Short mmCIF file of C-alpha atoms in Angstrom, two decimals:
data_model
loop_
_atom_site.label_atom_id
_atom_site.label_comp_id
_atom_site.label_asym_id
_atom_site.label_seq_id
_atom_site.Cartn_x
_atom_site.Cartn_y
_atom_site.Cartn_z
CA MET R 6 0.00 0.00 0.00
CA PRO R 7 1.40 3.45 -0.82
CA VAL R 8 2.61 5.64 2.03
CA HIS R 9 0.18 8.46 1.35
CA SER R 10 -2.71 5.98 1.35
CA GLN R 11 -1.70 4.68 4.80
CA ALA R 12 -1.49 8.28 6.18
CA ALA R 13 -4.91 9.08 4.78
CA ALA R 14 -6.39 5.95 6.33
CA SER R 15 -4.89 6.70 9.76
CA ALA R 16 -5.95 10.41 9.87
CA PRO R 17 -9.12 11.13 11.89
CA PRO R 18 -12.15 12.24 9.96
CA PRO R 19 -12.35 16.07 9.60
CA VAL R 20 -15.94 16.07 10.85
CA ARG R 21 -14.99 14.41 14.14
CA ARG R 22 -12.10 16.85 14.64
CA ARG R 23 -14.37 19.86 14.07
CA SER R 24 -16.97 18.41 16.43
CA ARG R 25 -14.39 18.00 19.19
CA GLN R 26 -13.16 21.58 18.67
CA THR R 27 -16.73 22.89 18.71
CA ARG R 28 -17.45 21.18 22.02
CA ARG R 29 -14.25 22.54 23.50
CA ASP R 30 -15.07 26.09 22.34
CA PHE R 31 -18.56 25.73 23.80
CA TRP R 32 -17.29 24.74 27.24
CA ILE R 33 -14.76 27.59 27.24
CA PHE R 34 -17.53 29.99 26.24
CA LEU R 35 -19.78 28.61 28.97
CA ALA R 36 -17.03 28.93 31.59
CA PHE R 37 -16.67 32.64 30.87
CA VAL R 38 -20.35 33.47 30.36
CA ALA R 39 -22.03 31.39 33.06
CA PRO R 40 -20.82 33.44 36.08
CA ASN R 41 -21.99 36.67 34.46
CA VAL R 42 -25.35 35.20 33.52
CA ALA R 43 -25.77 33.86 37.04
CA LEU R 44 -25.02 37.28 38.56
CA ILE R 45 -27.42 39.03 36.18
CA LEU R 46 -30.15 36.54 37.00
CA MET R 47 -29.51 36.82 40.73
CA PHE R 48 -29.33 40.60 41.00
CA THR R 49 -31.49 41.80 38.08
CA TYR R 50 -34.09 39.45 36.66
CA ILE R 51 -35.04 37.48 39.77
CA PRO R 52 -35.55 40.70 41.82
CA LEU R 53 -37.51 42.14 38.88
CA VAL R 54 -39.89 39.17 38.87
CA ASN R 55 -40.17 39.23 42.66
CA ASN R 56 -40.95 42.96 42.60
CA ALA R 57 -43.73 42.35 40.06
CA TYR R 58 -45.16 39.74 42.43
CA PHE R 59 -44.86 42.05 45.45
CA SER R 60 -46.82 44.71 43.54
CA THR R 61 -49.87 42.45 43.74
CA LEU R 62 -49.73 42.27 47.55
CA ASP R 63 -51.12 44.39 50.35
CA TRP R 64 -47.90 44.22 52.35
CA THR R 65 -46.75 46.42 55.20
CA LEU R 66 -42.98 46.76 55.30
CA GLY R 67 -41.58 44.52 58.05
CA SER R 68 -44.68 42.40 58.33
CA ARG R 69 -44.32 38.62 58.06
CA THR R 70 -47.64 38.28 56.24
CA ALA R 71 -49.08 39.83 53.10
CA THR R 72 -52.50 39.69 51.45
CA PRO R 73 -52.77 39.11 47.69
CA VAL R 74 -54.88 41.89 46.15
CA GLY R 75 -54.24 41.37 42.43
CA LEU R 76 -54.27 44.66 40.53
CA ALA R 77 -55.81 46.65 43.39
CA ASN R 78 -52.61 48.65 43.94
CA TYR R 79 -52.49 49.65 40.28
CA ILE R 80 -56.16 50.60 40.26
CA GLU R 81 -55.73 52.69 43.42
CA PHE R 82 -52.74 54.52 41.97
CA PHE R 83 -54.21 55.35 38.57
CA THR R 84 -57.64 56.31 39.92
CA SER R 85 -56.26 58.63 42.60
CA GLY R 86 -55.07 62.19 42.20
CA ASP R 87 -51.55 61.08 43.11
CA ALA R 88 -50.97 59.47 39.72
CA ALA R 89 -51.53 62.71 37.77
CA THR R 90 -49.29 64.68 40.13
CA VAL R 91 -46.47 62.15 40.21
CA LEU R 92 -46.52 61.45 36.46
CA SER R 93 -46.66 65.16 35.53
CA THR R 94 -43.79 65.94 37.92
CA THR R 95 -41.79 63.07 36.44
CA ALA R 96 -42.49 64.27 32.90
CA ILE R 97 -41.49 67.88 33.63
CA PHE R 98 -38.35 66.86 35.51
CA THR R 99 -37.28 64.43 32.77
CA LEU R 100 -37.99 66.83 29.91
CA VAL R 101 -36.04 69.72 31.44
CA THR R 102 -33.13 67.67 32.78
CA VAL R 103 -32.65 65.95 29.42
CA LEU R 104 -33.04 68.84 26.98
CA ALA R 105 -31.27 71.52 29.05
CA PRO R 106 -28.00 69.61 29.63
CA MET R 107 -27.93 68.40 26.03
CA GLY R 108 -28.54 71.86 24.55
CA LEU R 109 -26.16 73.66 26.88
CA GLY R 110 -23.67 70.82 26.63
CA LEU R 111 -23.58 71.07 22.83
CA ALA R 112 -22.94 74.82 23.01
CA LEU R 113 -20.23 74.27 25.61
CA ALA R 114 -18.69 71.47 23.54
CA VAL R 115 -18.25 73.82 20.58
CA VAL R 116 -16.23 76.12 22.83
CA LEU R 117 -14.22 73.31 24.46
CA ASN R 118 -13.39 71.81 21.05
CA ARG R 119 -11.06 74.69 20.23
CA ASN R 120 -7.32 74.05 20.29
CA VAL R 121 -6.25 76.74 22.74
CA PRO R 122 -4.14 76.64 25.93
CA GLY R 123 -6.05 75.47 29.00
CA THR R 124 -8.63 73.46 27.09
CA THR R 125 -7.77 70.21 28.86
CA PHE R 126 -8.11 71.83 32.28
CA ALA R 127 -11.42 73.42 31.25
CA ARG R 128 -12.78 70.05 30.08
CA ALA R 129 -11.79 68.39 33.36
CA THR R 130 -13.38 71.21 35.37
CA VAL R 131 -16.62 70.99 33.41
CA PHE R 132 -16.80 67.20 33.75
CA ALA R 133 -15.93 67.12 37.48
CA PRO R 134 -19.47 67.71 38.85
CA TYR R 135 -20.75 64.63 37.04
CA VAL R 136 -18.46 62.28 38.97
CA LEU R 137 -19.06 63.95 42.33
CA SER R 138 -21.35 62.36 44.90
CA GLY R 139 -24.96 63.41 44.50
CA VAL R 140 -25.25 63.70 48.26
CA GLY R 141 -22.27 66.06 48.45
CA VAL R 142 -23.53 68.15 45.54
CA GLY R 143 -26.98 68.38 47.12
CA LEU R 144 -25.59 69.54 50.48
CA VAL R 145 -23.48 72.26 48.85
CA TRP R 146 -26.41 73.55 46.83
CA LEU R 147 -28.65 73.47 49.90
CA TYR R 148 -26.35 76.09 51.40
CA ILE R 149 -26.49 78.15 48.19
CA PHE R 150 -30.30 78.11 48.04
CA ASP R 151 -30.91 78.63 51.76
CA PRO R 152 -33.27 81.67 51.92
CA THR R 153 -31.72 82.99 55.14
CA TYR R 154 -28.03 82.16 55.18
CA GLY R 155 -27.45 81.00 51.62
CA LEU R 156 -25.01 82.46 49.13
CA LEU R 157 -27.75 83.22 46.61
CA SER R 158 -29.77 85.02 49.29
CA SER R 159 -26.78 87.21 50.15
CA VAL R 160 -26.16 88.09 46.50
CA LEU R 161 -29.83 89.02 45.96
CA ARG R 162 -29.90 91.22 49.06
CA MET R 163 -26.56 92.96 48.53
CA TRP R 164 -26.66 93.50 44.77
CA PHE R 165 -30.36 93.77 43.98
CA GLY R 166 -31.98 94.52 47.33
CA ALA R 167 -34.42 91.67 46.77
CA PRO R 168 -35.40 88.90 49.20
CA SER R 169 -34.60 85.31 48.43
CA PRO R 170 -37.42 83.15 47.02
CA GLU R 171 -38.79 80.45 49.31
CA TRP R 172 -37.20 77.59 47.44
CA PHE R 173 -38.12 74.92 49.96
CA ASN R 174 -41.67 75.94 50.86
CA ASN R 175 -42.97 76.59 47.35
CA PRO R 176 -43.54 73.27 45.48
CA THR R 177 -42.92 74.86 42.07
CA LEU R 178 -39.70 76.54 43.17
CA ALA R 179 -38.55 73.35 44.86
CA LEU R 180 -38.86 71.48 41.57
CA VAL R 181 -37.09 74.30 39.72
CA MET R 182 -34.29 74.23 42.29
CA VAL R 183 -33.71 70.50 41.91
CA MET R 184 -33.80 70.74 38.10
CA ILE R 185 -31.20 73.53 38.16
CA VAL R 186 -28.84 71.45 40.29
CA TYR R 187 -29.35 68.28 38.25
CA THR R 188 -28.72 70.19 35.01
CA TRP R 189 -25.52 71.65 36.47
CA LYS R 190 -24.36 68.21 37.55
CA THR R 191 -24.96 66.46 34.21
CA LEU R 192 -23.99 69.33 31.92
CA GLY R 193 -20.33 68.28 31.84
CA TYR R 194 -21.17 64.73 30.82
CA CYS R 195 -23.14 65.92 27.78
CA ALA R 196 -20.44 68.46 26.89
CA ILE R 197 -17.59 65.94 26.97
CA VAL R 198 -19.53 63.37 24.94
CA TYR R 199 -20.31 66.04 22.35
CA VAL R 200 -16.62 67.07 22.31
CA ALA R 201 -15.74 63.47 21.46
CA GLY R 202 -18.37 63.54 18.72
CA LEU R 203 -17.03 66.81 17.28
CA GLN R 204 -13.48 65.45 17.21
CA SER R 205 -14.59 62.35 15.32
CA LEU R 206 -16.27 64.26 12.47
CA PRO R 207 -14.80 63.36 9.06
CA LYS R 208 -12.31 66.06 8.06
CA ASP R 209 -12.95 65.63 4.34
CA VAL R 210 -16.64 66.47 4.79
CA MET R 211 -15.81 69.54 6.87
CA GLU R 212 -13.26 70.72 4.28
CA ALA R 213 -15.75 70.17 1.49
CA ALA R 214 -18.35 72.22 3.36
CA SER R 215 -15.82 75.04 3.79
CA LEU R 216 -14.94 74.97 0.09
CA ASP R 217 -18.64 75.20 -0.76
CA GLY R 218 -18.86 78.38 1.31
CA ALA R 219 -20.68 76.95 4.35
CA THR R 220 -19.54 78.90 7.40
CA GLY R 221 -20.79 79.73 10.86
CA LEU R 222 -24.30 78.69 11.79
CA THR R 223 -25.04 77.42 8.28
CA ARG R 224 -22.28 74.83 8.48
CA PHE R 225 -23.20 73.92 12.06
CA PHE R 226 -26.92 73.26 11.45
CA HIS R 227 -26.61 71.72 7.97
CA VAL R 228 -23.36 69.77 8.31
CA VAL R 229 -22.08 69.44 11.88
CA PHE R 230 -25.33 68.78 13.75
CA PRO R 231 -26.61 66.08 11.33
CA LEU R 232 -23.24 64.32 11.61
CA LEU R 233 -23.59 64.42 15.40
CA SER R 234 -26.89 62.52 15.28
CA PRO R 235 -25.38 59.24 16.62
CA THR R 236 -23.93 61.17 19.58
CA THR R 237 -27.23 62.96 20.15
CA PHE R 238 -29.13 59.68 20.01
CA PHE R 239 -26.77 58.08 22.52
CA LEU R 240 -27.09 61.04 24.90
CA LEU R 241 -30.87 61.05 24.53
CA ILE R 242 -31.13 57.39 25.55
CA THR R 243 -28.73 57.61 28.48
CA SER R 244 -30.03 60.97 29.72
CA VAL R 245 -33.67 59.85 29.73
CA LEU R 246 -32.83 56.68 31.65
CA SER R 247 -30.69 58.62 34.12
CA SER R 248 -33.26 61.38 34.69
CA LEU R 249 -36.11 58.96 35.28
CA GLN R 250 -33.99 57.27 37.95
CA ALA R 251 -32.64 60.44 39.60
CA PHE R 252 -32.96 60.04 43.35
CA ASP R 253 -30.04 61.25 45.45
CA LEU R 254 -30.37 64.99 44.72
CA ILE R 255 -34.13 64.92 45.27
CA ARG R 256 -33.73 63.02 48.53
CA ILE R 257 -31.10 65.39 49.92
CA MET R 258 -32.55 68.70 48.76
CA THR R 259 -36.26 68.00 49.33
CA PRO R 260 -36.61 65.23 51.94
CA SER R 261 -40.37 65.68 52.21
CA GLY R 262 -40.84 65.59 48.43
CA ASN R 263 -42.60 68.94 48.37
CA GLY R 264 -43.34 69.30 44.65
CA THR R 265 -40.52 66.96 43.62
CA GLN R 266 -42.21 63.58 43.93
CA THR R 267 -41.14 61.77 40.79
CA LEU R 268 -42.00 58.11 40.29
CA ILE R 269 -38.83 56.79 41.86
CA TYR R 270 -39.06 59.16 44.82
CA GLU R 271 -42.73 58.35 45.34
CA ALA R 272 -41.79 54.67 45.49
CA TYR R 273 -39.23 55.49 48.19
CA ILE R 274 -41.70 57.58 50.21
CA GLN R 275 -44.40 54.90 50.09
CA ALA R 276 -41.99 52.24 51.37
CA PHE R 277 -39.68 54.16 53.73
CA GLY R 278 -41.25 57.57 54.24
CA GLY R 279 -43.67 56.59 56.98
CA TYR R 280 -46.35 54.79 54.98
CA ASN R 281 -44.53 51.42 55.03
CA ARG R 282 -46.57 50.26 52.02
CA ALA R 283 -44.08 47.86 50.46
CA GLY R 284 -46.58 46.38 47.99
CA TYR R 285 -47.73 49.80 46.81
CA SER R 286 -44.13 50.93 46.45
CA ALA R 287 -43.33 47.82 44.38
CA MET R 288 -46.26 48.68 42.12
CA ILE R 289 -44.83 52.17 41.45
CA SER R 290 -41.48 50.59 40.66
CA VAL R 291 -43.15 48.34 38.10
CA VAL R 292 -44.84 51.37 36.52
CA LEU R 293 -41.45 53.09 36.32
CA PHE R 294 -39.87 50.00 34.74
CA VAL R 295 -42.62 49.76 32.11
CA LEU R 296 -42.27 53.48 31.38
CA LEU R 297 -38.50 53.11 30.93
CA LEU R 298 -39.04 50.14 28.64
CA ILE R 299 -41.63 51.94 26.50
CA MET R 300 -39.60 55.15 26.18
CA THR R 301 -36.46 53.25 25.20
CA ALA R 302 -38.36 51.18 22.62
CA VAL R 303 -40.00 54.30 21.15
CA GLN R 304 -36.65 56.05 20.85
CA PHE R 305 -35.08 53.07 19.10
CA ARG R 306 -38.13 52.66 16.86
CA PHE R 307 -38.67 56.27 15.75
CA VAL R 308 -35.78 58.50 16.79
CA GLU R 309 -33.07 56.21 15.42
CA ARG R 310 -34.53 56.65 11.93
CA LYS R 311 -33.12 60.18 11.90
CA VAL R 312 -29.63 59.04 12.91
CA HIS R 313 -26.93 59.14 10.21
CA TYR R 314 -24.12 56.70 10.97
CA SER R 315 -22.05 57.53 7.93
#
């Protein structure tokens, strides 16, 4: 028998070799993925399912027993006046704290994108509030807004001879106060992300626009801003999710929730603010989750159509 025929007869079938390699790759993949999947199930999906179940209970926090009530918590919430107040406050807070940082951040990014001395330091200074503790930021701004001893009160009295507004007693002003602070805190994040987007714009397109005579606002609105649509879409998604879950500033600056009771803060008050209604609080959390899911799906379904990735 020829030598090459003997080697061919002794070689394992290619199919069996590929099958063994596929099984090996699968077990390696499973070894890396399984711990992450287990953690996600343990700390995300299982609590999510449990919370949905708790929302169907009449359960006092700390009690060993709970009474199943079906959808009674949902019916109570949506048929009471609290639902309109909480949902409208959430909508106003989210709308302002998403659009204001994005608009101001884009304007600031145009300035920070210039190649001048001190730009790096300016970018770090602008971004710093975003990484600071929300509790610390809230405490500092509480001093600024204090109507008696606050810095803003002193400026109004000394420079304008005007008294300080009652930021904490007026529900409307309390909401405005929290929105101002949240916008200040997240402005740097939007600005830095937009700076990254501006620096990634294709230079050939920008040069072509300049050769065609597009300058100033014309070039910005017809060339630059459309090219920034992926960045804008990313910021829109992340900012909406972040604003709907904003809690620390509201908790520190308005502990009683006077005019600032968003969905997430209402859930906290119902469970830990003296009512001890754990089932009712879980129901509000489910409403918030569904709202987040719907808003994200709508943005991906309709807003992404206007995004230009090339």
